[in-house]
PDB file of C-alpha atoms in Angstrom:
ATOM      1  CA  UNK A   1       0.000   0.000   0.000  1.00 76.00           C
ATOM      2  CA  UNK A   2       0.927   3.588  -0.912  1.00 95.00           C
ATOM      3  CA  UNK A   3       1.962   5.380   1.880  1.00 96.00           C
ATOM      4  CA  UNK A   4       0.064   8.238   1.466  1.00 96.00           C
ATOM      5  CA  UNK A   5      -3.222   5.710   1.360  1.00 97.00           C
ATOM      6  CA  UNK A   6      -1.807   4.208   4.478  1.00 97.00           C
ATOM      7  CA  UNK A   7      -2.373   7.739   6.012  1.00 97.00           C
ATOM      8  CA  UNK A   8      -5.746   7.890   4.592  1.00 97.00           C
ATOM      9  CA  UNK A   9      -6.744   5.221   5.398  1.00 97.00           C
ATOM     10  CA  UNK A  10      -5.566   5.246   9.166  1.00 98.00           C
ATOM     11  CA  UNK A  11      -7.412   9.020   9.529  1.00 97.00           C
ATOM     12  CA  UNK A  12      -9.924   7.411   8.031  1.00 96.00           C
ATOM     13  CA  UNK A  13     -10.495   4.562  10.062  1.00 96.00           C
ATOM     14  CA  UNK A  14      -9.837   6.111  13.783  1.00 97.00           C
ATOM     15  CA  UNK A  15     -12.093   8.890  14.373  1.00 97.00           C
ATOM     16  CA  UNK A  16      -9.073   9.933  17.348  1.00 98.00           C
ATOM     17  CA  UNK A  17      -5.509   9.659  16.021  1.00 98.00           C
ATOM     18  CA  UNK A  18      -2.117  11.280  17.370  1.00 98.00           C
ATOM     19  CA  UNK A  19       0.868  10.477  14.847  1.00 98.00           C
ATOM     20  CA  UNK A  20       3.551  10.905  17.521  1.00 98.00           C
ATOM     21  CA  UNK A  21       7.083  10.531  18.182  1.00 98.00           C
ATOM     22  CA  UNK A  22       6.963   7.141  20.990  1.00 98.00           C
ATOM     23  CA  UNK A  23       3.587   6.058  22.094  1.00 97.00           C
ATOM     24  CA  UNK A  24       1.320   7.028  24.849  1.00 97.00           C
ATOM     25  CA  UNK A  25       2.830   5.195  27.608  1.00 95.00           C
ATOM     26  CA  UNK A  26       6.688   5.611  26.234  1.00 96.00           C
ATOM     27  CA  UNK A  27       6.570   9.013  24.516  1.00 97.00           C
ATOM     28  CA  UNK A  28      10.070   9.563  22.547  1.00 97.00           C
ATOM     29  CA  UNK A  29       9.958  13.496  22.546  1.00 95.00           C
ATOM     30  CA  UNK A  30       8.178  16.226  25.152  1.00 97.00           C
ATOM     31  CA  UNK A  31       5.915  17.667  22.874  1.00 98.00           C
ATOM     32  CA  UNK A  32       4.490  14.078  22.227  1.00 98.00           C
ATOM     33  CA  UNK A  33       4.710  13.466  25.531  1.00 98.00           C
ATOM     34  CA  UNK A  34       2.412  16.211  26.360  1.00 98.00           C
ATOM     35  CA  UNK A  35      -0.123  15.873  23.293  1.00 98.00           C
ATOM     36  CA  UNK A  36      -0.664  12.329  24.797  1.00 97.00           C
ATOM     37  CA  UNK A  37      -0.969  13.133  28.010  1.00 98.00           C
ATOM     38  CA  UNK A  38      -3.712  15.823  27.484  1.00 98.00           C
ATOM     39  CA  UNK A  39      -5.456  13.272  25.273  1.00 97.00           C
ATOM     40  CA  UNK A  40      -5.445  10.343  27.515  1.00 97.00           C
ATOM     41  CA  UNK A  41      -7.067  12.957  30.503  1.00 97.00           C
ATOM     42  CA  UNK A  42     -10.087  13.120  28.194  1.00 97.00           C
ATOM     43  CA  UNK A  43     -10.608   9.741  28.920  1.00 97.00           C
ATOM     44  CA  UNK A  44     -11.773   8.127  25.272  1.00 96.00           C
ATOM     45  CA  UNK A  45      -9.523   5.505  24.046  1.00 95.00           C
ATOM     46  CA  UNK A  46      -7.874   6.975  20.381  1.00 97.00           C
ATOM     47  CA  UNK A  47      -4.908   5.050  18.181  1.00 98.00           C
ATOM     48  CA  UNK A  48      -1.385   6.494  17.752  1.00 98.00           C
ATOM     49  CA  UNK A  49       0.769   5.670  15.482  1.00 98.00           C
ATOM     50  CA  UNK A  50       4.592   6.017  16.452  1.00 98.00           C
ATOM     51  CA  UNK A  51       6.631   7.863  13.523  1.00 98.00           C
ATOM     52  CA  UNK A  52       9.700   6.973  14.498  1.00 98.00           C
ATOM     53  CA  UNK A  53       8.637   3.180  13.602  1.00 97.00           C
ATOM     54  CA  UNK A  54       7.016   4.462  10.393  1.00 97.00           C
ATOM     55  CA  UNK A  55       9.631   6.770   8.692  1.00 97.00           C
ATOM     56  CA  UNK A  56       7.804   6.368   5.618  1.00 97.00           C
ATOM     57  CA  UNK A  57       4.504   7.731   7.403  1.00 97.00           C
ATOM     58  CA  UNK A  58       6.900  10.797   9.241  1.00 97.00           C
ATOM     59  CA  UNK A  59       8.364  12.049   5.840  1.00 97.00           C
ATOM     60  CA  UNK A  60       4.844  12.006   3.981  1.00 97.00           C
ATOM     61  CA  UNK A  61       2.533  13.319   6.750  1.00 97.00           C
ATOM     62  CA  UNK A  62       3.666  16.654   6.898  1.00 97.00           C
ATOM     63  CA  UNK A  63       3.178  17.558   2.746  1.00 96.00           C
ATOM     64  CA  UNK A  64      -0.481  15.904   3.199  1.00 96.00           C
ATOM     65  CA  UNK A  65      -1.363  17.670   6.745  1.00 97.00           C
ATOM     66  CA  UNK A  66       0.421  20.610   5.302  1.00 97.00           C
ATOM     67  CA  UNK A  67       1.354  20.666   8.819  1.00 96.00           C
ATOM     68  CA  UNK A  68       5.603  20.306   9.524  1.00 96.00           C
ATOM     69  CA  UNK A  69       5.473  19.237  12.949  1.00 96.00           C
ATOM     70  CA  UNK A  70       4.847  16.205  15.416  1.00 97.00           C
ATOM     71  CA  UNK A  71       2.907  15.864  17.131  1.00 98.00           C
ATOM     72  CA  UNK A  72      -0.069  16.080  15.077  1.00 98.00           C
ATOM     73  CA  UNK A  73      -3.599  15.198  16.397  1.00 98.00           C
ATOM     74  CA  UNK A  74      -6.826  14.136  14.079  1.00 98.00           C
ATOM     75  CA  UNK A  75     -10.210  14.296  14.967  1.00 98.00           C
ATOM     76  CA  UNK A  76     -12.896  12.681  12.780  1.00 97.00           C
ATOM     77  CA  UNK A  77     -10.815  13.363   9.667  1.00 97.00           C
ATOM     78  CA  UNK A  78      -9.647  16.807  10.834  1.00 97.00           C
ATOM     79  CA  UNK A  79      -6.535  18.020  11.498  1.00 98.00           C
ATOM     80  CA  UNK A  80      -6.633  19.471  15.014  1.00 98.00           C
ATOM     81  CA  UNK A  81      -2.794  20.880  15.214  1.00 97.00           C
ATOM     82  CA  UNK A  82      -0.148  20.050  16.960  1.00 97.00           C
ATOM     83  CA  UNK A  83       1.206  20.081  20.711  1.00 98.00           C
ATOM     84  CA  UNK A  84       0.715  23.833  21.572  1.00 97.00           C
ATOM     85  CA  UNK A  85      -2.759  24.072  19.924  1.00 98.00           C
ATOM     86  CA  UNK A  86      -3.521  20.652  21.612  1.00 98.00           C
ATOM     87  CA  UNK A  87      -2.609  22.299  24.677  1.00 98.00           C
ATOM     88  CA  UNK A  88      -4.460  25.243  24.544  1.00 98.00           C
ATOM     89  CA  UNK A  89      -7.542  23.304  23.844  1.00 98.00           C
ATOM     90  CA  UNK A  90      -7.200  21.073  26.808  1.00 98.00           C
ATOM     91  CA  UNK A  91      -6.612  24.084  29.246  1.00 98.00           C
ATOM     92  CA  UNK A  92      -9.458  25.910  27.806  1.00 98.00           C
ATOM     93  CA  UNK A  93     -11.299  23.093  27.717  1.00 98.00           C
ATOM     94  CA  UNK A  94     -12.362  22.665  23.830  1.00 98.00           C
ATOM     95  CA  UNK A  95     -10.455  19.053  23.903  1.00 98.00           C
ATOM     96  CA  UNK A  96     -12.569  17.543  25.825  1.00 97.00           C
ATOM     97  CA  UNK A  97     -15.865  17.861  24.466  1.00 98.00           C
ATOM     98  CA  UNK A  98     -14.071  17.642  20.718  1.00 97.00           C
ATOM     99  CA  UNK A  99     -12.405  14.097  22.357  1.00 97.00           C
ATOM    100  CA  UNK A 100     -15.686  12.697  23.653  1.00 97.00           C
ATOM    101  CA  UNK A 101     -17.701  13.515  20.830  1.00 97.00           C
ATOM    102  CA  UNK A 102     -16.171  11.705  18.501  1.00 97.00           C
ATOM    103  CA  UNK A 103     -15.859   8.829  20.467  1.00 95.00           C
ATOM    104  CA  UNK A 104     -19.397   8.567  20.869  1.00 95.00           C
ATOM    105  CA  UNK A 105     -20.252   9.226  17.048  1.00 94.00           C
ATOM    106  CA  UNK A 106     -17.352   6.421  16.843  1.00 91.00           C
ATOM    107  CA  UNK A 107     -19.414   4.278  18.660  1.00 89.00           C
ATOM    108  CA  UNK A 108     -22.980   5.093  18.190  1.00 90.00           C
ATOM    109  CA  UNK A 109     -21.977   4.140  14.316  1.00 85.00           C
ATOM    110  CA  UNK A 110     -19.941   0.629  15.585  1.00 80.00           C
ATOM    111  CA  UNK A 111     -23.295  -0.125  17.160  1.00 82.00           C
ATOM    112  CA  UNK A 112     -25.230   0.770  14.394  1.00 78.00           C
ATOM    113  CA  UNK A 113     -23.293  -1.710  12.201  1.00 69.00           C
ATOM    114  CA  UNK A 114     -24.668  -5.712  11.314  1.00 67.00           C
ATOM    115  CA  UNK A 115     -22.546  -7.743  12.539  1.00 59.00           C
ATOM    116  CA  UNK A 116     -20.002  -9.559   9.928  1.00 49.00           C
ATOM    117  CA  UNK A 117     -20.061 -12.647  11.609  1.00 46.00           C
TER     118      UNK A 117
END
């Protein structure tokens, strides 16, 4: 798969992404470490994927996001920013509700789905 559909598709498919340097629990850089940290106090599970493992991912990302820097968030196919805009979010507290929303749409629609069994 393309990389750049590899990014698609992972937006795509996780209404609450963070591409980030390390993961959650073993964050690889400050600014990821604080993006995460911010996220996880919203308290909705969300995927990461850890650039550092996916070089291909860290050197496309930034042309498609038209964003340069890690950490960047995603929301339901949006591009929320980066660390300091992640930040100011949570302390103003715009993350939250943004965070819990989609996890609810996220699983109102997984409900909503037949089961493939």
């Amino acid at each position: 798969m393309e990389t750049l559909e590899k990014i698609k598709q992972q937006i795509a498919e996780n209404p609450i992404l963070i591409y980030m340097k390390g993961s959650p629990k073993l964050p690889s850089c400050g600014f990821s470490a604080q993006a995460s940290q911010a996220l996880m106090s919203c308290g909705e599970p969300f995927a990461y994927v850890d650039i550092l493992q996916n070089p291909d991912i860290r050197a496309e990302l930034p042309a498609y996001a038209n964003w340069p820097t890690f950490p960047q968030l995603w929301v339901e196919g949006e591009l929320v920013g980066g660390c300091d805009i992640i930040l100011e979010m949570f302390q103003q507290g715009e993350l939250q509700p943004l965070v819990k929303d989609a996890a609810a749409k996220a699983k109102a629609n997984k409900d909503a789905e037949p089961n493939a069994e």
